[in-house]
CSV table of N, CA and C in Angstrom, one decimal:
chain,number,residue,atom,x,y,z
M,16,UNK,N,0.9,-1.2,0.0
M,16,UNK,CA,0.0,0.0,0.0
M,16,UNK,C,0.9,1.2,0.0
M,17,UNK,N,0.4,2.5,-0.5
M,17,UNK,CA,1.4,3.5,-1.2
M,17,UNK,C,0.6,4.4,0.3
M,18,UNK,N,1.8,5.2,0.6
M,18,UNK,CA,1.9,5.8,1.7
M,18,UNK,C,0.0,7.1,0.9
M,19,UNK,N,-0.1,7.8,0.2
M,19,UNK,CA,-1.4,8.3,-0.7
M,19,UNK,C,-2.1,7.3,-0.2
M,20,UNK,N,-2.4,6.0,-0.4
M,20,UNK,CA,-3.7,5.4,-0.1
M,20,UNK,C,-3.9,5.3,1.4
M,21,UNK,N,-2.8,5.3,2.3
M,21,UNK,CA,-3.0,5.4,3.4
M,21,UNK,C,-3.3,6.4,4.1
M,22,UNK,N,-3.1,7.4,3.1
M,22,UNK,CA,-3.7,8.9,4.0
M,22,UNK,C,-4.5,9.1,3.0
M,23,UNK,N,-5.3,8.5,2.7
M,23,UNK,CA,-6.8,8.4,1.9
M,23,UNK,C,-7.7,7.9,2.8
M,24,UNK,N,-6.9,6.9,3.3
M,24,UNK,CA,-8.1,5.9,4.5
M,24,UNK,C,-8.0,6.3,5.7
M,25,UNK,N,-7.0,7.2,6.1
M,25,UNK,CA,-7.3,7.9,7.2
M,25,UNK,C,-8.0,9.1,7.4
M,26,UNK,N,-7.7,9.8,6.1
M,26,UNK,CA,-8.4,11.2,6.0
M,26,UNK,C,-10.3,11.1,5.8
M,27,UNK,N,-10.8,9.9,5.5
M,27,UNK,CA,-12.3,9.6,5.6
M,27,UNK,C,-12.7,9.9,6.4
M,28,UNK,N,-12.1,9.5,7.6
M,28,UNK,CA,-12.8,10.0,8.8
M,28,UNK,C,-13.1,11.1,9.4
M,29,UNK,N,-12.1,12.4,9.5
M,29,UNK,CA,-12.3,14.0,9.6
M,29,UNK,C,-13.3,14.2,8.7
M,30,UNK,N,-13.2,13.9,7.0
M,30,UNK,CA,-13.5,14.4,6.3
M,30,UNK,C,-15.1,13.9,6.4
M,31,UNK,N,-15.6,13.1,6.9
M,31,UNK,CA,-17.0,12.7,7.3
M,31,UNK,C,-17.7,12.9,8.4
M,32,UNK,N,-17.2,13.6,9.5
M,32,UNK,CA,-17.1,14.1,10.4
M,32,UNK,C,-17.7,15.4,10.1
M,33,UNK,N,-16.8,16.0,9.6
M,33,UNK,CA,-17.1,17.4,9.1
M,33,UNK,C,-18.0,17.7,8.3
M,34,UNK,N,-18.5,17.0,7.4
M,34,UNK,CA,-19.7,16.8,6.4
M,34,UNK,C,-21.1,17.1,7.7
M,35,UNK,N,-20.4,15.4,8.2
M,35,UNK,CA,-22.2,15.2,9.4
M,35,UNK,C,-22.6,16.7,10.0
M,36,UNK,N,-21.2,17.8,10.7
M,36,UNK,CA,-21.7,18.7,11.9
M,36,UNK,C,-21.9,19.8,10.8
M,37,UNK,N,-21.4,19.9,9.7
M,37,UNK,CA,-21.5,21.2,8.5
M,37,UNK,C,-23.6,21.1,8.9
M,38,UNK,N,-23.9,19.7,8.0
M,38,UNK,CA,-24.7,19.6,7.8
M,38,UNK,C,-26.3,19.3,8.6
M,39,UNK,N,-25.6,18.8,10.1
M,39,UNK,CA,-26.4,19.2,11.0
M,39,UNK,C,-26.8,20.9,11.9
M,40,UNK,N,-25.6,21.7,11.3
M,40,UNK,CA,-25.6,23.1,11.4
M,40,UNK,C,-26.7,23.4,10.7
M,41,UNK,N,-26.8,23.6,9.6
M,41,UNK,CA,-27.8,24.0,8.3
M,41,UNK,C,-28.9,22.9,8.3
M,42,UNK,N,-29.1,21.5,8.7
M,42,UNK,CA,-30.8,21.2,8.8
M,42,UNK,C,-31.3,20.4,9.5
M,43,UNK,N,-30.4,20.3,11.1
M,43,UNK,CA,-30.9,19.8,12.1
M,43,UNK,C,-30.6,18.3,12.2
M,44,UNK,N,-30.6,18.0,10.8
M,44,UNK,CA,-30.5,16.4,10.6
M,44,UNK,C,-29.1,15.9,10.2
M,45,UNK,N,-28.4,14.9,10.5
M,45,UNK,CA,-27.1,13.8,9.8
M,45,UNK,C,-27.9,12.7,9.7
M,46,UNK,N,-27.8,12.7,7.9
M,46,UNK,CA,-27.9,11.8,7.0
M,46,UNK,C,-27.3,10.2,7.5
M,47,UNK,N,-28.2,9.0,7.8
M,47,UNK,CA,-27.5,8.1,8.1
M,47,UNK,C,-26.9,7.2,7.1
M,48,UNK,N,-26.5,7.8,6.3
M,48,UNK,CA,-25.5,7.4,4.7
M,48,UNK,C,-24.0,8.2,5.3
M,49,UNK,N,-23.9,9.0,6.1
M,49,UNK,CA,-22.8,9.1,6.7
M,49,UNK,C,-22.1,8.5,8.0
M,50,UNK,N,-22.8,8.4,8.5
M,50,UNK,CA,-22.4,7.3,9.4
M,50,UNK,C,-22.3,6.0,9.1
M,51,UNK,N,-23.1,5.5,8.2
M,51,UNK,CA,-22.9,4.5,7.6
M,51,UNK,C,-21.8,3.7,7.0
M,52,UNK,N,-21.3,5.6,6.2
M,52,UNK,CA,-20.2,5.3,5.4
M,52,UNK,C,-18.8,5.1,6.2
M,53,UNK,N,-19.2,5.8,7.8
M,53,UNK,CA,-18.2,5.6,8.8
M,53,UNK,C,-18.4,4.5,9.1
M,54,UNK,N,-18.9,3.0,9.2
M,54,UNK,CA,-19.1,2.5,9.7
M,54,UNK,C,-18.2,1.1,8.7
M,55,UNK,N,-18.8,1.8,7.7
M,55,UNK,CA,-17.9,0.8,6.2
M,55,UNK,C,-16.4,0.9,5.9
M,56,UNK,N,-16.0,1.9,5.8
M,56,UNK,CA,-14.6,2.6,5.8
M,56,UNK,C,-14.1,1.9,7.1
M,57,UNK,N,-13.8,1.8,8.4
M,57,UNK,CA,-13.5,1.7,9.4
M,57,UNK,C,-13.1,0.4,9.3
M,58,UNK,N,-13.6,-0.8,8.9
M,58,UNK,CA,-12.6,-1.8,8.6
M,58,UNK,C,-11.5,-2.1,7.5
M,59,UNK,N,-11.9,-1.6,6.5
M,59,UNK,CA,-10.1,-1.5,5.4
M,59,UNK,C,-9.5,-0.9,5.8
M,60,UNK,N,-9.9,0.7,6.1
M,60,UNK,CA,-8.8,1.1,6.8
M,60,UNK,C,-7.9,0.7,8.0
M,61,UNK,N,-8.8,0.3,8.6
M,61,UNK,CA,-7.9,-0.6,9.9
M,61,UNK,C,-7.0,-1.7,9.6
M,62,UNK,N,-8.0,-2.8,8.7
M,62,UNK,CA,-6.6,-3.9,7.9
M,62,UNK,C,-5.8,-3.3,7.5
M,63,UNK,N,-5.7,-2.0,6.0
M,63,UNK,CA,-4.9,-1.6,5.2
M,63,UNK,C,-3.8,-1.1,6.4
M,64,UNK,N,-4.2,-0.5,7.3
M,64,UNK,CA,-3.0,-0.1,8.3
M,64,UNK,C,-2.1,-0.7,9.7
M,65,UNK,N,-2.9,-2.1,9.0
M,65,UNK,CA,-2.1,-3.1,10.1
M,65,UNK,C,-2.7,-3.3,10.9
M,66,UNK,N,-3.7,-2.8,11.8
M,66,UNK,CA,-4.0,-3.0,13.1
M,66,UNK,C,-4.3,-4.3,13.5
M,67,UNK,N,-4.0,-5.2,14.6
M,67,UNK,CA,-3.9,-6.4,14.5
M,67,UNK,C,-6.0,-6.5,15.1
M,68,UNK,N,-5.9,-7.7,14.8
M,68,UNK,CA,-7.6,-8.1,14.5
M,68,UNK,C,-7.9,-7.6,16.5
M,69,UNK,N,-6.9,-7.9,17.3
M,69,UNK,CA,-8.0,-7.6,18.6
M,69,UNK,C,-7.7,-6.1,18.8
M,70,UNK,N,-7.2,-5.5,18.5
M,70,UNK,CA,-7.4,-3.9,18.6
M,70,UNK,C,-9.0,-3.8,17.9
M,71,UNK,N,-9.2,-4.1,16.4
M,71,UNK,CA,-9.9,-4.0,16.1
M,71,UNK,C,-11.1,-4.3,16.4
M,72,UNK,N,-11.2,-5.6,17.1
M,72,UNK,CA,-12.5,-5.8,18.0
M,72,UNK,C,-12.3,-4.8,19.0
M,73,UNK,N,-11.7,-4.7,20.0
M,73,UNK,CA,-11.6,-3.4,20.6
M,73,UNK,C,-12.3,-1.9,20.6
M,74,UNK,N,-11.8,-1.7,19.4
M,74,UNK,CA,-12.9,-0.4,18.5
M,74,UNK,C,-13.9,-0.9,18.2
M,75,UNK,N,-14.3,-2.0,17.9
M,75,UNK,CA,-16.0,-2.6,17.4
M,75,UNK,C,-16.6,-2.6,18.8
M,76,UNK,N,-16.2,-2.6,20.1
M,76,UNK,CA,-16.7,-2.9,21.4
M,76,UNK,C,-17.1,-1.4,22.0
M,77,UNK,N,-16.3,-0.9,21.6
M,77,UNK,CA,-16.0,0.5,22.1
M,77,UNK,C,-17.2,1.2,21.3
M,78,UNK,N,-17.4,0.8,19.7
M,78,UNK,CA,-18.5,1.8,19.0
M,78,UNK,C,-20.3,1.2,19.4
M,79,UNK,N,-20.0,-0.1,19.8
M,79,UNK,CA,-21.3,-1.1,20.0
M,79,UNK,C,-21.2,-0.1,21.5
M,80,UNK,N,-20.2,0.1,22.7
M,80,UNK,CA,-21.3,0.3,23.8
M,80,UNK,C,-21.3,2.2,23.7
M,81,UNK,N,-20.4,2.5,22.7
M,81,UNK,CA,-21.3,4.2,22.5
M,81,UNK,C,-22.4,4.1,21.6
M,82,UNK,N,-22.7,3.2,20.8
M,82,UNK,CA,-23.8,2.9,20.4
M,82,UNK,C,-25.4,3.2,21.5
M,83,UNK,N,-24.8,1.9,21.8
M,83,UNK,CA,-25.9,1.6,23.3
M,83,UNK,C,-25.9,3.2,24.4
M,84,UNK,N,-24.8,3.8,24.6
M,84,UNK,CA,-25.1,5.0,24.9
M,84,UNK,C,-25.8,6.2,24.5
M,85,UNK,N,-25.4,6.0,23.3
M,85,UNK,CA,-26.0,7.0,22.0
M,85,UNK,C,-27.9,6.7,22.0
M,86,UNK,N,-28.0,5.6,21.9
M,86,UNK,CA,-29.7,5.3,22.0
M,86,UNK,C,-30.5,5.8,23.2
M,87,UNK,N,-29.3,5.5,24.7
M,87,UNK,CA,-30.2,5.8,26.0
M,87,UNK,C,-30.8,7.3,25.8
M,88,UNK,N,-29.1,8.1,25.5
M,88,UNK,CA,-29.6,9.6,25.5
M,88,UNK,C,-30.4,10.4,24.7
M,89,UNK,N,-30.8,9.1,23.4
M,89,UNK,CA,-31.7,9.6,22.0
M,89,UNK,C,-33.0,9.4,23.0
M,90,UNK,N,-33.3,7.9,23.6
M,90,UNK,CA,-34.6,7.7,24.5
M,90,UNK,C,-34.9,8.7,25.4
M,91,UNK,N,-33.9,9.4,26.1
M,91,UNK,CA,-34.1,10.6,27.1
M,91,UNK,C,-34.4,11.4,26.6
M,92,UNK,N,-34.1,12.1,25.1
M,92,UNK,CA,-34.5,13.0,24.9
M,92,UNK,C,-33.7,13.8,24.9
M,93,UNK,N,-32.0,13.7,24.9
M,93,UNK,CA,-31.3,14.9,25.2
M,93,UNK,C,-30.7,14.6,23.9
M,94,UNK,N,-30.5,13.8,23.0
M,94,UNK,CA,-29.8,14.0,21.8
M,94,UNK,C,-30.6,13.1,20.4
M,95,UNK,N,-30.6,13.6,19.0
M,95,UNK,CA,-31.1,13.1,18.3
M,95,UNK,C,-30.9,11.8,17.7
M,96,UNK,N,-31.5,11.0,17.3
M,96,UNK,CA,-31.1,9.7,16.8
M,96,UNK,C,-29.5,9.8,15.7
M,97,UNK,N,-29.8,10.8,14.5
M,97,UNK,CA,-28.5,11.0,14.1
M,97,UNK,C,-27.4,11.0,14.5
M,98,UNK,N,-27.0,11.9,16.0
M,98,UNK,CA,-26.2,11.9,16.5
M,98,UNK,C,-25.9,10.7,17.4
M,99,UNK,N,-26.6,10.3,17.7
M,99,UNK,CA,-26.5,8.8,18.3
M,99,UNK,C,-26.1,7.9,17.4
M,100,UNK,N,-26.0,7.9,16.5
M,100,UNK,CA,-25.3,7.3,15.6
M,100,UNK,C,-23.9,7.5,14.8
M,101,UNK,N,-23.8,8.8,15.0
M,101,UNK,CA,-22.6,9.6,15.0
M,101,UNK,C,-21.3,9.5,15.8
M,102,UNK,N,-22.1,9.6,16.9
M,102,UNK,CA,-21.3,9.5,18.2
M,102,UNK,C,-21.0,7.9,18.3
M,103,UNK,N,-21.4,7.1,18.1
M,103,UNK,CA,-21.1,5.6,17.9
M,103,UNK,C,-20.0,5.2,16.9
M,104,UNK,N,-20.3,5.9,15.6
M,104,UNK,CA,-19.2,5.6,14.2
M,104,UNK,C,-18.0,6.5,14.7
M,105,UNK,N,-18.0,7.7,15.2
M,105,UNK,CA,-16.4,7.9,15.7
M,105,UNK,C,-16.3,7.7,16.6
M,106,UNK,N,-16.9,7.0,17.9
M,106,UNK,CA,-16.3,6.2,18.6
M,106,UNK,C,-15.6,4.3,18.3
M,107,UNK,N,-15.9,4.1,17.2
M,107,UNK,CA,-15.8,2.8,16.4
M,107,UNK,C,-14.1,3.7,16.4
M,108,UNK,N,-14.0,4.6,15.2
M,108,UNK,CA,-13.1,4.9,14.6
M,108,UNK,C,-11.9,5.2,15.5
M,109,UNK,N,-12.2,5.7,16.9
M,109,UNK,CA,-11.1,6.3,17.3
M,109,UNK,C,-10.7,5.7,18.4
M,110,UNK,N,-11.7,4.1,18.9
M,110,UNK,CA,-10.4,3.4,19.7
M,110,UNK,C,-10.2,3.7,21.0
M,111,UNK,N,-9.3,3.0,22.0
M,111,UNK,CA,-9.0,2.8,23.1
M,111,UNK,C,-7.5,3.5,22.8
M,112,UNK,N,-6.7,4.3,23.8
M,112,UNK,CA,-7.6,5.6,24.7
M,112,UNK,C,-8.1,6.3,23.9
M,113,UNK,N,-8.2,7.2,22.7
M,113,UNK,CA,-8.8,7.9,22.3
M,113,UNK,C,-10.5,8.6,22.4
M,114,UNK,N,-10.9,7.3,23.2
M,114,UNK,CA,-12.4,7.5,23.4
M,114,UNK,C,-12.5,8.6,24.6
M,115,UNK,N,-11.4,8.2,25.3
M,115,UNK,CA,-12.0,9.5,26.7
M,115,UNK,C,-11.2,10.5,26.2
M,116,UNK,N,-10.4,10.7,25.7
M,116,UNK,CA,-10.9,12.4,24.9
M,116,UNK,C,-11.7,12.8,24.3
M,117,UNK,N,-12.0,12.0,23.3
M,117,UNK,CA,-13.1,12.0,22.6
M,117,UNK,C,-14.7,12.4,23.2
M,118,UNK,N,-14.7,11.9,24.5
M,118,UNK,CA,-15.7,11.6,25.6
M,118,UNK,C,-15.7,13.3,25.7
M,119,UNK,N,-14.7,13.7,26.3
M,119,UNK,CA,-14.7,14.8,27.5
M,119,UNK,C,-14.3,15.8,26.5
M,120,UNK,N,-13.9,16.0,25.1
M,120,UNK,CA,-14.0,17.1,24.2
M,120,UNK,C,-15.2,17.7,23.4
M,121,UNK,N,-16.3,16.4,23.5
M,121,UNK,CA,-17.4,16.4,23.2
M,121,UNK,C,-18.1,17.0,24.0
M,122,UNK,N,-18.0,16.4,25.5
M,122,UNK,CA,-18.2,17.2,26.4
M,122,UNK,C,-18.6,18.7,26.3
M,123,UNK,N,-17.0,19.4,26.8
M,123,UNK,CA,-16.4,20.5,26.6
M,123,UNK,C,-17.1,21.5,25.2
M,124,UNK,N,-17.1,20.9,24.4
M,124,UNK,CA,-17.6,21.6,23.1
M,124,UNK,C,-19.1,21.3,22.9
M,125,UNK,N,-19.6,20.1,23.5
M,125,UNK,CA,-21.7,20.9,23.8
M,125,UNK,C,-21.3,22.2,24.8
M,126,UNK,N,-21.2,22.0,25.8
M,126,UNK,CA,-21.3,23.1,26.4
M,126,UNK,C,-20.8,24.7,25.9
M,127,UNK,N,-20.0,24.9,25.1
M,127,UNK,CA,-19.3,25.8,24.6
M,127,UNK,C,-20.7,25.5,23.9
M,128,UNK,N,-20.8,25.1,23.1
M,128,UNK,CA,-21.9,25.2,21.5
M,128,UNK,C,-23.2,25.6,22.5
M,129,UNK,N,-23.7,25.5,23.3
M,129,UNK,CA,-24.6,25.7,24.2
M,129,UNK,C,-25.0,27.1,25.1
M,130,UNK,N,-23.5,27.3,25.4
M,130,UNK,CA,-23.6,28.9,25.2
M,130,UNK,C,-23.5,29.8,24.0
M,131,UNK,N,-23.1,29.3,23.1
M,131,UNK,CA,-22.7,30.2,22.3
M,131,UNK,C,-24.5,30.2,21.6
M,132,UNK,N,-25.0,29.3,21.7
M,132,UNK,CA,-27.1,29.7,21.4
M,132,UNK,C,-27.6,30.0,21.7
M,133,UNK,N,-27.2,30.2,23.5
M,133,UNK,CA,-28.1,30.7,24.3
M,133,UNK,C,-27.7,32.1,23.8
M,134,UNK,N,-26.6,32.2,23.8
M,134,UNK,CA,-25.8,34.4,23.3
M,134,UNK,C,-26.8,34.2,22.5
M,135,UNK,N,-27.1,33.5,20.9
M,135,UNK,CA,-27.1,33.3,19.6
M,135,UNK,C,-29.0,33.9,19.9
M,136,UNK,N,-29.3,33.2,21.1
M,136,UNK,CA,-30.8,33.2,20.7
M,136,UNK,C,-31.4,34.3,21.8
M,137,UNK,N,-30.3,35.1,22.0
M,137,UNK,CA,-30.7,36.0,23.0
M,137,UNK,C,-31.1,37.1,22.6
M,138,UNK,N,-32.1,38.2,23.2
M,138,UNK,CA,-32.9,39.3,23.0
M,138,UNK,C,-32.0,40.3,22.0
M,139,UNK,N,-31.0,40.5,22.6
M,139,UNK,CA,-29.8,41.2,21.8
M,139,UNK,C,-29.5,41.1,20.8
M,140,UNK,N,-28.8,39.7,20.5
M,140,UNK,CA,-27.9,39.2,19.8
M,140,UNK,C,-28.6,38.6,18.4
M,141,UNK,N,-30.4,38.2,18.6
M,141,UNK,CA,-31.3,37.3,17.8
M,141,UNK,C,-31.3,38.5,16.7
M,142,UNK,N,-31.5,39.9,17.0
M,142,UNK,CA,-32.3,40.9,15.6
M,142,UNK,C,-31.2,41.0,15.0
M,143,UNK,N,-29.8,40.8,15.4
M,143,UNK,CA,-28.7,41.0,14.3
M,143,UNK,C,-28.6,40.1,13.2
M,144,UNK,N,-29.3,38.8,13.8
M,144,UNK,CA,-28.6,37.7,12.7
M,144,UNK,C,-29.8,37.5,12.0
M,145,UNK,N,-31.0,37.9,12.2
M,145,UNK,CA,-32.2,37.5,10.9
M,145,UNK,C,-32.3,37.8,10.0
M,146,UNK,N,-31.1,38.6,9.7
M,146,UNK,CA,-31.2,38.7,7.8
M,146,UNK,C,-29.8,38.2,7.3
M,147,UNK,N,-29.6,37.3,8.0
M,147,UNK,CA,-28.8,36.5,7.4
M,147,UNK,C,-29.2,35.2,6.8
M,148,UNK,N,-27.9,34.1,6.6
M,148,UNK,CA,-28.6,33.2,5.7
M,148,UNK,C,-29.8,31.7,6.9
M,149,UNK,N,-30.1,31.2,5.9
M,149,UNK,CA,-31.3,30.6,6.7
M,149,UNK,C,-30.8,29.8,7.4
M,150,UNK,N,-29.7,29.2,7.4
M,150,UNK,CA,-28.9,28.3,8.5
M,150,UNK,C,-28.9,28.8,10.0
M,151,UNK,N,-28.5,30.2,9.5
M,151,UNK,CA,-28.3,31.0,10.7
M,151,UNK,C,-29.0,31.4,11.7
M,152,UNK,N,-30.3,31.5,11.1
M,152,UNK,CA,-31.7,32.4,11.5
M,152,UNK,C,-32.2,31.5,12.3
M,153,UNK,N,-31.9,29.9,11.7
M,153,UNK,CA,-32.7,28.8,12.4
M,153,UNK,C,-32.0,28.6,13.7
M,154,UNK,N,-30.8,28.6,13.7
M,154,UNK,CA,-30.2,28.5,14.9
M,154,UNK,C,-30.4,29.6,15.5
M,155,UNK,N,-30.5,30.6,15.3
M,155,UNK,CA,-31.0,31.7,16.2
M,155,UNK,C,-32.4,31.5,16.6
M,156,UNK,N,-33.2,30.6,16.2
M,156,UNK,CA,-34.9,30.6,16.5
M,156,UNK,C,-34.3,30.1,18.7
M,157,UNK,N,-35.4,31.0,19.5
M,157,UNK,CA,-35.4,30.5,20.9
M,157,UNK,C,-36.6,29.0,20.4
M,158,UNK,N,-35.5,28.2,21.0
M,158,UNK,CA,-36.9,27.3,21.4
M,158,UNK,C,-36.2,25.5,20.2
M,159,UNK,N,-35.0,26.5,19.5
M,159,UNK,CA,-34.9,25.2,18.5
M,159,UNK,C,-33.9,24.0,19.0
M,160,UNK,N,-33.7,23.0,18.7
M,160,UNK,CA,-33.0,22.0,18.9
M,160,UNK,C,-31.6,22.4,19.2
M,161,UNK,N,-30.6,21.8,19.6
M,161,UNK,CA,-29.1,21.7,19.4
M,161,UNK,C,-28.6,20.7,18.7
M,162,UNK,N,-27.8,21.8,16.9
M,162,UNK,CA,-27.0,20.8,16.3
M,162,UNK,C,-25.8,19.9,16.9
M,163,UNK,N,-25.9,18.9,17.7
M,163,UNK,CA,-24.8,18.8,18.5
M,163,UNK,C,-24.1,17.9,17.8
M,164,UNK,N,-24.7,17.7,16.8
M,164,UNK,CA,-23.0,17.2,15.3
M,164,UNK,C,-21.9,18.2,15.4
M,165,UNK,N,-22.1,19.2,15.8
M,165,UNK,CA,-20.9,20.1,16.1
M,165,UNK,C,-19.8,19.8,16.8
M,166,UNK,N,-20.8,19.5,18.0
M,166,UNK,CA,-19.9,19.3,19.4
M,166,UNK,C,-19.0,17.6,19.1
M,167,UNK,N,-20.1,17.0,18.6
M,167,UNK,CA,-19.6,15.8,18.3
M,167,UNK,C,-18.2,15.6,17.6
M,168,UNK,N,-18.3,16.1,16.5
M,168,UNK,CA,-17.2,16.7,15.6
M,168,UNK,C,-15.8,17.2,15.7
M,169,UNK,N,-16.4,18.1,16.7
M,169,UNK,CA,-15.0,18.9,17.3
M,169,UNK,C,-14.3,18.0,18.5
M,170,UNK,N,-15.0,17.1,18.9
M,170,UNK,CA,-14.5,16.1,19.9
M,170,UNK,C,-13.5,15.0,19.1
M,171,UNK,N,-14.3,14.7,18.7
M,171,UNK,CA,-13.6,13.8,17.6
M,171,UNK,C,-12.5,14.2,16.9
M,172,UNK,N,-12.5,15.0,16.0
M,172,UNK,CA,-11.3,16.1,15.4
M,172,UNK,C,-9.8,16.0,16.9
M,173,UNK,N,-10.5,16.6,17.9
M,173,UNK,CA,-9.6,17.0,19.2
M,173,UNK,C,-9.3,15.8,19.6
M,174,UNK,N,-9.9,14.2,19.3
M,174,UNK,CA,-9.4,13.7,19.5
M,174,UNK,C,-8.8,12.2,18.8
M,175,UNK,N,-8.7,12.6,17.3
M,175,UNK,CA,-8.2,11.3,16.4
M,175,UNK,C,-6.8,11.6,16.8
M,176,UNK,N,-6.0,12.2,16.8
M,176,UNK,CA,-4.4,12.7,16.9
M,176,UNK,C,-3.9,11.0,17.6
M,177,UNK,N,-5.0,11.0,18.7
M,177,UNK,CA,-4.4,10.0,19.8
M,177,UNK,C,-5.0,8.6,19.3
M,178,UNK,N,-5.7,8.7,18.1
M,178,UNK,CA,-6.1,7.1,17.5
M,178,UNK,C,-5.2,5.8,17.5
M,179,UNK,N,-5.0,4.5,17.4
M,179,UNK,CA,-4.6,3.8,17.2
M,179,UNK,C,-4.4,3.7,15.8
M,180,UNK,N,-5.3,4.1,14.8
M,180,UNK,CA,-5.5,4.5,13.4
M,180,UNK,C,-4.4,5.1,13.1
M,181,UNK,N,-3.9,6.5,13.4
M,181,UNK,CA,-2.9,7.5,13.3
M,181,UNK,C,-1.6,6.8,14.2
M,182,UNK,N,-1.9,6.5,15.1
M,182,UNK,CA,-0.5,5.4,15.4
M,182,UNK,C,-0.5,4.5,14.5
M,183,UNK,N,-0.8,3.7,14.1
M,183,UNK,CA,-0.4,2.8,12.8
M,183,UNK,C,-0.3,3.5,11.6
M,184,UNK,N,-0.3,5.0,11.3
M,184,UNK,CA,-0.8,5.9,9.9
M,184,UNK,C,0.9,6.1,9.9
M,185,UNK,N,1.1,6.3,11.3
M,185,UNK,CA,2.5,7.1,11.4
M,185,UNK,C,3.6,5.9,11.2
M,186,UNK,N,3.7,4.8,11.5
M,186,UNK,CA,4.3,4.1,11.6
M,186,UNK,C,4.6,3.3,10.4
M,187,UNK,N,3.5,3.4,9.6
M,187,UNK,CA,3.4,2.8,8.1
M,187,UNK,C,4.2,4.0,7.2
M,188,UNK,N,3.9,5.3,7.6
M,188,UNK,CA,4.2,6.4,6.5
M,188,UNK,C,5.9,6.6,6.8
């Protein structure tokens, strides 16, 4: 495998990542053809980069019980089914340790994304942005959902560096 195809199969992942929170920004929803595609990609790339088969179960354990997490918090009511799905495929992707950054940057960035809507949807701040574009306006509506493909994303992003993925990316290249 040519060092190009290897940072082809690693760069899937950001680059899908960033699609889902773009796109949960602008319409509330991630497309489960994205996560999906995270979900497909995540095994060649892992063979193509060595990773031996129980790491790999490893990440499959890891994405099955953020899975199972991702549904409780969809059932509660505090996050969307998309994102529960989201949060499962880059948890797949990013592995043991990677998950508890992953965990606690996600964290960190709802809450940041959380204030930054409450400013967004505040008395002040709301008559500036309604003639802007419609992505905007909708996030500025008091009362609307949180894209938290954002938060998701930025967690993720903050924490592939420490993948087992990118440890084998480095080691191959």
């Amino acid at each position: 495998m040519t060092a190009y195809l290897a940072a082809a199969l690693v760069l899937v992942f950001p680059a899908l990542v960033i699609v889902a929170a773009l796109r949960d920004a602008a319409s509330y929803t991630i497309p489960n053809s994205i996560s999906l595609a995270l979900l497909a990609a995540f095994p060649p790339a892992a063979l193509a980069l060595g990773l031996p088969l129980p790491a790999i179960g490893l990440h499959a354990a890891i994405g099955l019980v953020a899975l199972l997490a991702g549904m409780a918090m969809f059932a509660m009511n505090w996050i969307g089914g998309g994102d529960a799905k989201l949060f499962a495929a880059a948890a797949l992707w990013l592995g043991f340790p990677a998950v508890a950054s992953f965990l606690l940057g996600t964290c960190v960035a709802g809450g940041l994304l959380a204030l930054l809507l409450l400013t967004l949807r505040s008395a002040r701040v709301r008559p500036l942005v309604t003639a802007g574009p419609g992505w905007l306006v909708r996030l500025a509506e008091p009362g609307e959902s949180v894209p938290y493909g954002l938060a998701i994303c930025a967690g993720a992003l903050a924490a592939f560096p420490a993948s087992p993925l990118i440890g084998a990316f480095r080691a191959f290249a």
